[in-house]
Coordinates of C-alpha atoms in Angstrom, one line a residue:
X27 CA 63.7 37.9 137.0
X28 CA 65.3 36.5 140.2
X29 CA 64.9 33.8 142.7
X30 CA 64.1 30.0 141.6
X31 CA 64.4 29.0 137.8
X32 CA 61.2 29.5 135.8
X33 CA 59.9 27.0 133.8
X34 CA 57.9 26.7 130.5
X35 CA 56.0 24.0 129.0
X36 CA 52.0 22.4 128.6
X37 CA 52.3 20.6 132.6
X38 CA 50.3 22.7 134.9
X39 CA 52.3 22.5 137.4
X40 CA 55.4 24.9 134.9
X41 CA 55.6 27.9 135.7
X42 CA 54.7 29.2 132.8
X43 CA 51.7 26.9 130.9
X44 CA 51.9 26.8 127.1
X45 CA 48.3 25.7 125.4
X46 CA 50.5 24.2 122.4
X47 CA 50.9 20.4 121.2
X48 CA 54.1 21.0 119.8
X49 CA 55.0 22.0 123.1
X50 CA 56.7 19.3 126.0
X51 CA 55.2 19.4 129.5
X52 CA 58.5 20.6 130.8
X53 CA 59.8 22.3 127.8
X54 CA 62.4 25.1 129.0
X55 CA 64.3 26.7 131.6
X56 CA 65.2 30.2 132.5
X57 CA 67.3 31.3 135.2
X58 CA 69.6 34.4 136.5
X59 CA 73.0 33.2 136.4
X60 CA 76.1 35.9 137.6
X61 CA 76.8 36.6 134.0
X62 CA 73.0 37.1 132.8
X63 CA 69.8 35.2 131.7
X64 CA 69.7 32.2 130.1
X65 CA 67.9 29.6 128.6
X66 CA 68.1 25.7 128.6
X67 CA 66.4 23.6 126.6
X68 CA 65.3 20.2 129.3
X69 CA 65.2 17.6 126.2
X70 CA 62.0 18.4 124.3
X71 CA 61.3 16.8 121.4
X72 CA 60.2 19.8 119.3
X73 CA 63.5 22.0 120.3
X74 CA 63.5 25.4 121.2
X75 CA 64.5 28.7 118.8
X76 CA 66.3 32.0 119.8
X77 CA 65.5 34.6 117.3
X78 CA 67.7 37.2 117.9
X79 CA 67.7 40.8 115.8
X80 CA 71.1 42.0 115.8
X81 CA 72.0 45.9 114.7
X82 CA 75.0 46.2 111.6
X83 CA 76.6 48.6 114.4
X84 CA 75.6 51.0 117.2
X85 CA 75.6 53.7 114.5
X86 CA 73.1 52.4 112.5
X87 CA 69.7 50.8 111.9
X88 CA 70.1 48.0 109.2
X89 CA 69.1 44.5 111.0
X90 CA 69.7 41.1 110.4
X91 CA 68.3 38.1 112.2
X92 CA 69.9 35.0 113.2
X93 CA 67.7 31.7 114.2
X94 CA 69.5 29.5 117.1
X95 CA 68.4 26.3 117.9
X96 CA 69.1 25.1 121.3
X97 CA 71.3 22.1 122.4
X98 CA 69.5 20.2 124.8
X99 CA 70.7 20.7 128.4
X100 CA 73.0 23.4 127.3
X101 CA 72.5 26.5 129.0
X102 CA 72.7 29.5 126.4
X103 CA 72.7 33.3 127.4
X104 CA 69.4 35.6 125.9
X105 CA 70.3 38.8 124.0
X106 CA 68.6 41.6 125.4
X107 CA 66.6 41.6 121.9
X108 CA 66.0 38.1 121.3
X109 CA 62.7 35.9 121.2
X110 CA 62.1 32.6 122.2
X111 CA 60.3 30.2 119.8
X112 CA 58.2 27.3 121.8
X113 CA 56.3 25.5 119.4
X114 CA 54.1 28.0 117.6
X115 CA 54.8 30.4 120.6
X116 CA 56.9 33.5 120.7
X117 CA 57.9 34.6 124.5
X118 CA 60.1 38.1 124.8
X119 CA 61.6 38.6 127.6
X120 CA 60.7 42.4 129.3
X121 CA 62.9 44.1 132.0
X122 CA 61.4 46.2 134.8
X123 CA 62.8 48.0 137.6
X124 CA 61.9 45.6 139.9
X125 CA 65.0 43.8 138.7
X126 CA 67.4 47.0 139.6
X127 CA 68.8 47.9 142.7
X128 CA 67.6 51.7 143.8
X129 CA 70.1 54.4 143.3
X130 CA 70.9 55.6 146.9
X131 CA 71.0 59.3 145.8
X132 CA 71.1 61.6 142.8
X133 CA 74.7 61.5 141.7
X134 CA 76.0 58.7 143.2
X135 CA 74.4 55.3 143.7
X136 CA 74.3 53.0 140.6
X137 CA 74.3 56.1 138.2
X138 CA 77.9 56.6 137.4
X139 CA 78.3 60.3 136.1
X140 CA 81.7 62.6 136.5
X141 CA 81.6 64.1 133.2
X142 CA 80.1 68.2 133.5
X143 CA 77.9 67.4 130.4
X144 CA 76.2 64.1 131.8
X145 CA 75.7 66.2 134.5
X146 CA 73.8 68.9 133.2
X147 CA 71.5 66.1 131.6
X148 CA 70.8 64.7 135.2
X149 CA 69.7 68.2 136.3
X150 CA 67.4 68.8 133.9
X151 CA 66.2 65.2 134.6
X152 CA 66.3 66.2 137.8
X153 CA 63.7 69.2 137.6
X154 CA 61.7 67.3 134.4
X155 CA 61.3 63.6 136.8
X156 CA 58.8 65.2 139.8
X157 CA 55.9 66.2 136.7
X158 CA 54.2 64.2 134.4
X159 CA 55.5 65.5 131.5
X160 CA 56.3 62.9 128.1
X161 CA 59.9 63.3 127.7
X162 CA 61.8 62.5 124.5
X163 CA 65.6 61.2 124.7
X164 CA 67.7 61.9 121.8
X165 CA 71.5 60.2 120.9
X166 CA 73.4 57.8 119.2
X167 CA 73.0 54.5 119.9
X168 CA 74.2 53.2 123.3
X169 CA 74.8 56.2 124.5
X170 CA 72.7 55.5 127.5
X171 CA 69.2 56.5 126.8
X172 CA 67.8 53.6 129.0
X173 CA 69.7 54.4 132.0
X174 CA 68.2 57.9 131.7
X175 CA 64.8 56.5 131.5
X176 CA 65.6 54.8 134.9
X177 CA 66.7 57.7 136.4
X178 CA 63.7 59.6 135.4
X179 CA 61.3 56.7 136.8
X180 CA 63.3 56.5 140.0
X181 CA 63.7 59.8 140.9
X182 CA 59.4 60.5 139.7
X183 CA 56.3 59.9 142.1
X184 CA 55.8 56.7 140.2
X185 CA 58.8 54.9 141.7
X186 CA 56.7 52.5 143.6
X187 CA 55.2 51.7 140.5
X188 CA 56.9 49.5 137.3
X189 CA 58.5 50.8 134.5
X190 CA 58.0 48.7 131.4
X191 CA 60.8 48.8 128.4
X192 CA 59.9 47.6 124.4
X193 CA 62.4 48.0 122.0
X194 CA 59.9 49.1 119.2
X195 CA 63.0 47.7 116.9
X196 CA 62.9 44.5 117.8
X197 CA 59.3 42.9 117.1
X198 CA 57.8 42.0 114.2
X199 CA 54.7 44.8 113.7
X200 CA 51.8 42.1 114.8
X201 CA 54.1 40.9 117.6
X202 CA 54.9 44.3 118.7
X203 CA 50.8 45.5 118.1
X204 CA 49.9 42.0 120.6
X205 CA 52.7 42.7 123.2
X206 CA 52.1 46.5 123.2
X207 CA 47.7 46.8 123.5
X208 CA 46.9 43.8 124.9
X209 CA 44.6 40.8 122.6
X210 CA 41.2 39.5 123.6
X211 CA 40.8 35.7 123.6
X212 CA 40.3 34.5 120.2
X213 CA 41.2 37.4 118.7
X214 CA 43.7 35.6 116.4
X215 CA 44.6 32.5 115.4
X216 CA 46.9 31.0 119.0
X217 CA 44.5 33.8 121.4
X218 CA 43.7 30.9 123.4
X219 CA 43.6 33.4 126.4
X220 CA 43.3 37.0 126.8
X221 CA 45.9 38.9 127.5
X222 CA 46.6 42.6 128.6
X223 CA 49.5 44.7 127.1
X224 CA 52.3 46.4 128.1
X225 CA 50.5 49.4 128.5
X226 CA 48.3 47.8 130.8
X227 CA 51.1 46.2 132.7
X228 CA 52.5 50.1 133.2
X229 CA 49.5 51.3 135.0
X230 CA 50.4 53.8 137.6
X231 CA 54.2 53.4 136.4
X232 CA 56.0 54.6 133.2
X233 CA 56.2 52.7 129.6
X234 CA 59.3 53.4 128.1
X235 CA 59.1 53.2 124.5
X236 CA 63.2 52.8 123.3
X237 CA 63.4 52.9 119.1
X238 CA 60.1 54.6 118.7
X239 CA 61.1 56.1 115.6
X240 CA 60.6 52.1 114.3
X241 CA 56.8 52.5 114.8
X242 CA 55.1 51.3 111.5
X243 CA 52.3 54.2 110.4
X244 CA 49.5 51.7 111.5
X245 CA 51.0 51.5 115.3
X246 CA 51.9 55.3 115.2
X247 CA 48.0 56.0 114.9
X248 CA 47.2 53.8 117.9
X249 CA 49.5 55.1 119.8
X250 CA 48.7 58.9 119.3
X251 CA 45.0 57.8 121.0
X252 CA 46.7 56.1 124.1
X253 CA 48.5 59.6 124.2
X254 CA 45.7 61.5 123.4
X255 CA 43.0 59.5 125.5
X256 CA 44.6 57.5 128.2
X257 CA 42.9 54.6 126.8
X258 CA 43.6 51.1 125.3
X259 CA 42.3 49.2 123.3
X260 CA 43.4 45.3 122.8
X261 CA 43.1 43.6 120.1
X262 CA 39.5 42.0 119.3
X263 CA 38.1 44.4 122.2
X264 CA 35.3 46.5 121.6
X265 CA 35.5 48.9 124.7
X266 CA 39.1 50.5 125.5
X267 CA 40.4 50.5 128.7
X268 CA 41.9 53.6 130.8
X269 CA 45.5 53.5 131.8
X270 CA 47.3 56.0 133.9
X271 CA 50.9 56.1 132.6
X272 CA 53.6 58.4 132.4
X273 CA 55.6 57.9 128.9
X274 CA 59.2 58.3 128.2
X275 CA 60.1 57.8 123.9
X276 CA 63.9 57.5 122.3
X277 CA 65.4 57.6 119.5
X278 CA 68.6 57.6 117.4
X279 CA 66.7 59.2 114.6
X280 CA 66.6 62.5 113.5
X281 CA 62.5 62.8 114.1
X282 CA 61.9 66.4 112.6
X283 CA 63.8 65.1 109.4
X284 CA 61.2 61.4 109.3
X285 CA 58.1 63.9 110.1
X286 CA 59.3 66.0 106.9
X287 CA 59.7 62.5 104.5
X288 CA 56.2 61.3 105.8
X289 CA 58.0 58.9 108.2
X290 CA 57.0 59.6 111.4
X291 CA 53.3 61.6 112.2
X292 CA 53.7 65.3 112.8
X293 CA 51.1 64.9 115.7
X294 CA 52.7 62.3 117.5
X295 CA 55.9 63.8 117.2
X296 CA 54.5 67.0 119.0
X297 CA 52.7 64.4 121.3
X298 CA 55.8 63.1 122.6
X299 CA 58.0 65.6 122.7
X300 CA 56.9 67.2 126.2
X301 CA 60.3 68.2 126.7
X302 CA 63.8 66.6 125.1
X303 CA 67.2 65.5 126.5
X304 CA 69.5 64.8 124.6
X305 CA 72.0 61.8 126.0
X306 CA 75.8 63.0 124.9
X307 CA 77.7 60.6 123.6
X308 CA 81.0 59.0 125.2
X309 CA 83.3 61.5 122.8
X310 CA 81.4 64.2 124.2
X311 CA 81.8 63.1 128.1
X312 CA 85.5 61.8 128.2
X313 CA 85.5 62.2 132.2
X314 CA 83.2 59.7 132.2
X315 CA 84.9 56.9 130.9
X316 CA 87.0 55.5 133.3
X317 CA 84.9 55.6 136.2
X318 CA 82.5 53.7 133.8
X319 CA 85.3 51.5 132.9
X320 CA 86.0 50.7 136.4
X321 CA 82.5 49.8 137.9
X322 CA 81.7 47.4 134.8
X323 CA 85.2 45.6 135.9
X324 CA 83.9 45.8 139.7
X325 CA 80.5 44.5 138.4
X326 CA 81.9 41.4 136.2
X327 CA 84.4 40.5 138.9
X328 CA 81.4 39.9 141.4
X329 CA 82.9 38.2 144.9
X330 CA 86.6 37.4 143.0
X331 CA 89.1 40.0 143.3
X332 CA 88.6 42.8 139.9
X333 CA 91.3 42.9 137.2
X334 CA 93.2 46.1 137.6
X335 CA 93.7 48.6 134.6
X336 CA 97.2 49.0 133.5
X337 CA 98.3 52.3 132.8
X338 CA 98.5 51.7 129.2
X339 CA 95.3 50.2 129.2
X340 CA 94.2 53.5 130.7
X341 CA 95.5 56.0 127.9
X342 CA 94.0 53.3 125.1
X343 CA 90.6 53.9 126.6
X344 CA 90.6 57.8 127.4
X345 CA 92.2 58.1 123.7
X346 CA 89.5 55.9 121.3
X347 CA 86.5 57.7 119.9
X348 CA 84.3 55.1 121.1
X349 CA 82.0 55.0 117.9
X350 CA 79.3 52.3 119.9
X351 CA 79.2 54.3 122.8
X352 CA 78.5 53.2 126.5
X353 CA 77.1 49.8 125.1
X354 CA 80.7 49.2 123.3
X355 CA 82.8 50.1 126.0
X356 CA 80.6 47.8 128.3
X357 CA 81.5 44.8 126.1
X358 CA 85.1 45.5 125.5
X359 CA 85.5 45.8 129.6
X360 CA 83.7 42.6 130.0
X361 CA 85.6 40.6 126.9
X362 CA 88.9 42.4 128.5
X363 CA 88.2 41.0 131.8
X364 CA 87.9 37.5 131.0
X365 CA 90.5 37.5 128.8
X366 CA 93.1 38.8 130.8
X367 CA 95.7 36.3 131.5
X368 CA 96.9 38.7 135.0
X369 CA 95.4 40.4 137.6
X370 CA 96.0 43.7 134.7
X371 CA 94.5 44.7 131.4
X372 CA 96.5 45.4 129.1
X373 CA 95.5 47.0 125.6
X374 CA 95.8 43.6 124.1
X375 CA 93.2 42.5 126.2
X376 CA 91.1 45.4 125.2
X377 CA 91.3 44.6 121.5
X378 CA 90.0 48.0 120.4
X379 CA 88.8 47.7 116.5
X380 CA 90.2 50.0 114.2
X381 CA 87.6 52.1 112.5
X382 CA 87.7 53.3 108.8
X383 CA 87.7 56.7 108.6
X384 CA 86.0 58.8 105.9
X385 CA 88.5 60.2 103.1
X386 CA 90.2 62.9 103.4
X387 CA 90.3 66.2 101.0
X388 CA 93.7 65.0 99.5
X389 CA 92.2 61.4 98.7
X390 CA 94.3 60.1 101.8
X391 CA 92.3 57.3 103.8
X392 CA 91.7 57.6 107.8
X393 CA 92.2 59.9 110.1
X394 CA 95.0 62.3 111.4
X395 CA 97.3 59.4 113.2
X396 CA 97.5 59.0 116.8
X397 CA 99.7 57.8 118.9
X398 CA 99.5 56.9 122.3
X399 CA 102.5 57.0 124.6
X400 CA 102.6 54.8 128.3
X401 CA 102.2 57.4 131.1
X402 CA 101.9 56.8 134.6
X403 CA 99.7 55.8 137.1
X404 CA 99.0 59.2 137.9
X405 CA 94.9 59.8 136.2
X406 CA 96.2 63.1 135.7
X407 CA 98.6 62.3 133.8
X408 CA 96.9 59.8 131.8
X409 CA 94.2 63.0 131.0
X410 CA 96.6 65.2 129.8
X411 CA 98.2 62.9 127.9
X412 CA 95.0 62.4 126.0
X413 CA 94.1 65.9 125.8
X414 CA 97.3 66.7 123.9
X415 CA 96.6 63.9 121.1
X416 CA 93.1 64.9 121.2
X417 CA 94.6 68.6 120.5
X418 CA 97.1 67.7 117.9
X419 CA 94.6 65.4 116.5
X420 CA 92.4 68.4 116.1
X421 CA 95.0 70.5 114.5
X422 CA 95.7 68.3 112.1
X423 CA 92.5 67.7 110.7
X424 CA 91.7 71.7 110.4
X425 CA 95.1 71.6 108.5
X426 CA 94.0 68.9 106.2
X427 CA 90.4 70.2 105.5
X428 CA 92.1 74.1 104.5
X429 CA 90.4 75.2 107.7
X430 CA 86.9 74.3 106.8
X431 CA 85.0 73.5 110.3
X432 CA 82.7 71.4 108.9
X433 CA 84.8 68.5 106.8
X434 CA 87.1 68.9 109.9
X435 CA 84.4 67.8 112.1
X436 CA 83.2 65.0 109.7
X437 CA 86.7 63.9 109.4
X438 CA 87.1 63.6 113.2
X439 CA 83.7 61.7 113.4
X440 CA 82.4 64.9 115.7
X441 CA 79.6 67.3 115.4
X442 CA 80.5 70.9 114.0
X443 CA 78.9 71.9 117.3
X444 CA 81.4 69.6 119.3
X445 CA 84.6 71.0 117.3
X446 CA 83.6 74.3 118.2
X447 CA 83.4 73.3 121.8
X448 CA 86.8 71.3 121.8
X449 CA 88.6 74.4 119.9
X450 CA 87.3 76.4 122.9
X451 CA 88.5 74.0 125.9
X452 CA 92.2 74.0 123.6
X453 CA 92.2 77.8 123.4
X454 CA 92.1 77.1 120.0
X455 CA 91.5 80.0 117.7
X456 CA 88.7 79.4 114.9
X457 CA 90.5 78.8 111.9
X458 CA 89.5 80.4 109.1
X459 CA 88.9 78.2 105.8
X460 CA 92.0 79.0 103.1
X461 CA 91.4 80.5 99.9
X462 CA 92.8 79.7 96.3

């Protein structure tokens, strides 16, 4: 959404016309502002709701919701996940890369990769983009799944074309069924008008389907036939019509594991997985985090001068696990940036939260300690000085676990896979586990 504010309400003359009495004639504004979208409420006399699911953690999948209502003429910002209750109206808010700017070329641009393993993700993107193959994107949450759907669509023959994103995690299921296939007018109780879905609004583009391991069994079957067929069928239709879309699926979910419990449909599982990559997370691309860091500080500062990492700031960031990912980090930069007092962040600023670690085999609580000393301005300083309390940290968690790999790599937060991988970048020997 850019350009002039948009506005809601029953007047023709809004920009977007509700058919609802509880609704004012000029019930609502939306507008870009520097730091986002927002919302104002322009003094009706029903109000206006934010619904907003919001996730425990990046780590995991329990939800809560909260219910906001407006102050009038108050302008309030929209969670990427939110709804917008008009009277008996629901509105979501989709994003589509005509809101982007283009990357200028594969590794550059508005992709911001360093790190050797983002980078072998981006060439297999690279090769998997041209086709039309379904691809799958597996990691934790906010690990950037969604900026590798973009680079996919951008770098396909369908860039010319939209790319539609749902968040299958954050509707309700008939919300989600309505906004998804499309409804006929009259096909339930508020169809005053027909409407196409999203699937209809990708034609020729790519639907990108984040959380799809939140379909309920109901929408899994409908979707297998859009996959199967091509076609769609809206709600209260009787003849389906035939899209031409490319799909891209993620998921923080182990899928193979929710096809085995009766979770997840084998065949729609095997539909979507054309080909998988898997998105590392930040712990397993460390190079990548300050040049991340510094682009969302050049992107918040916009035309004022950007707030300058201190050194200490620097070794805080390369050091911390970064259990929410990309997504955390993103929010801590921004939070740091307008909290700074100076023209520097300091690791006050950052406010990093401390994380409760799992126990320990000796019944001792967190993990092996860490502490970070000041170095220099120099970034390679600043590395090494990570990579030796990354090592020691290492060390002493296979010393506290008896040398067993696994507990080691549970107590570090890491995969077994990723210990293995750090022991060899150490020259580390594999320890062997000790025996009574």
């Amino acid at each position: 959404m850019t350009g002039k504010p948009l506005v809601v309400g029953r007047s023709s003359d809004c920009d977007v016309v509700l058919d609802d009495h509880q609704a004012s004639r000029r019930h609502a504004e939306l507008r870009m502002e520097r730091t986002g979208l927002v919302i104002e409420d322009l003094g009706s006399h029903n109000g206006t709701l934010l619904l907003a699911n919001h996730p425990d953690s990046d780590e995991t999948q329990s939800r809560g919701s909260a219910e906001v209502r407006l102050v009038a003429n108050k302008p309030t910002p929209i969670p990427s996940d939110a709804l917008i209750q008009i009277g008996t109206a629901l509105l979501t808010i989709q994003t589509t890369t005509a809101t982007r700017p283009r990357p200028t070329n594969a590794r550059g641009g508005n992709y911001v990769v360093v790190d050797p393993a983002m980078q072998r993700v981006l060439e297999l993107a690279d090769r998997v983009a041209p086709t039309n193959l379904t691809v799958l994107l597996l990691g934790e949450s906010g690990a950037g799944k969604d900026m590798l759907a973009h680079y996919v669509h951008d770098r396909s023959p369908r860039v010319a074309r939209r790319l539609v994103s749902l968040n299958c995690g954050a509707l309700p299921e008939t919300l989600l069924e309505s906004e998804l296939f499309g409804h006929e007018k009259g096909a339930f109780t508020g169809a005053v008008a027909a409407k196409p879905g999203l699937l209809e609004a990708a034609e020729g583009g790519t639907m990108f389907l984040d959380e799809i391991g939140e379909l309920s069994p109901a929408l899994q079957v409908k979707l297998l036939r859009v996959l199967e067929d091509r076609q769609v069928l809206r709600i209260g239709a009787l003849e389906p019509r035939t899209v031409d879309v490319r799909f891209i699926a993620a998921t923080n979910r182990d899928l193979e594991n929710q096809v085995q419990a009766g979770k997840f449909r084998e065949d729609l599982y095997y539909r979507i997985y054309g080909i998988a990559l898997h998105v590392p997370s930040l712990r397993e691309r460390p190079d990548d985090i300050l040049p991340l860091a510094e682009r969302f500080i050049t992107d918040l500062a916009g035309a004022a001068p950007p707030k300058r990492l201190s050194a200490e700031a620097t070794a805080a960031l390369i050091a911390y696990d970064w259990p929410g990912n990309v997504r955390q980090l993103k929010n801590v930069i921004h939070r740091a940036s307008v909290m700074a007092p100076g023209p520097d962040i300091e690791p006050s600023d950052l406010d990093l939260p401390q994380r409760a670690a799992p126990s320990s085999p000796d019944g001792a609580r967190g993990r092996p300690a860490l502490a970070i000393t000041p170095a220099g301005d120099d970034p390679e300083q600043l590395r090494a000085l990570a990579e030796t309390a990354e090592r020691r940290r290492i060390l002493e968690a296979i010393e506290a676990c008896g040398g067993n790999q696994t507990r080691a790599a549970e107590m570090l937060g890491i995969t077994r896979r990723m210990l293995v991988r750090r022991l060899d970048k150490f020259e580390l020997p594999r320890p062997r586990q000790k025996r009574d």
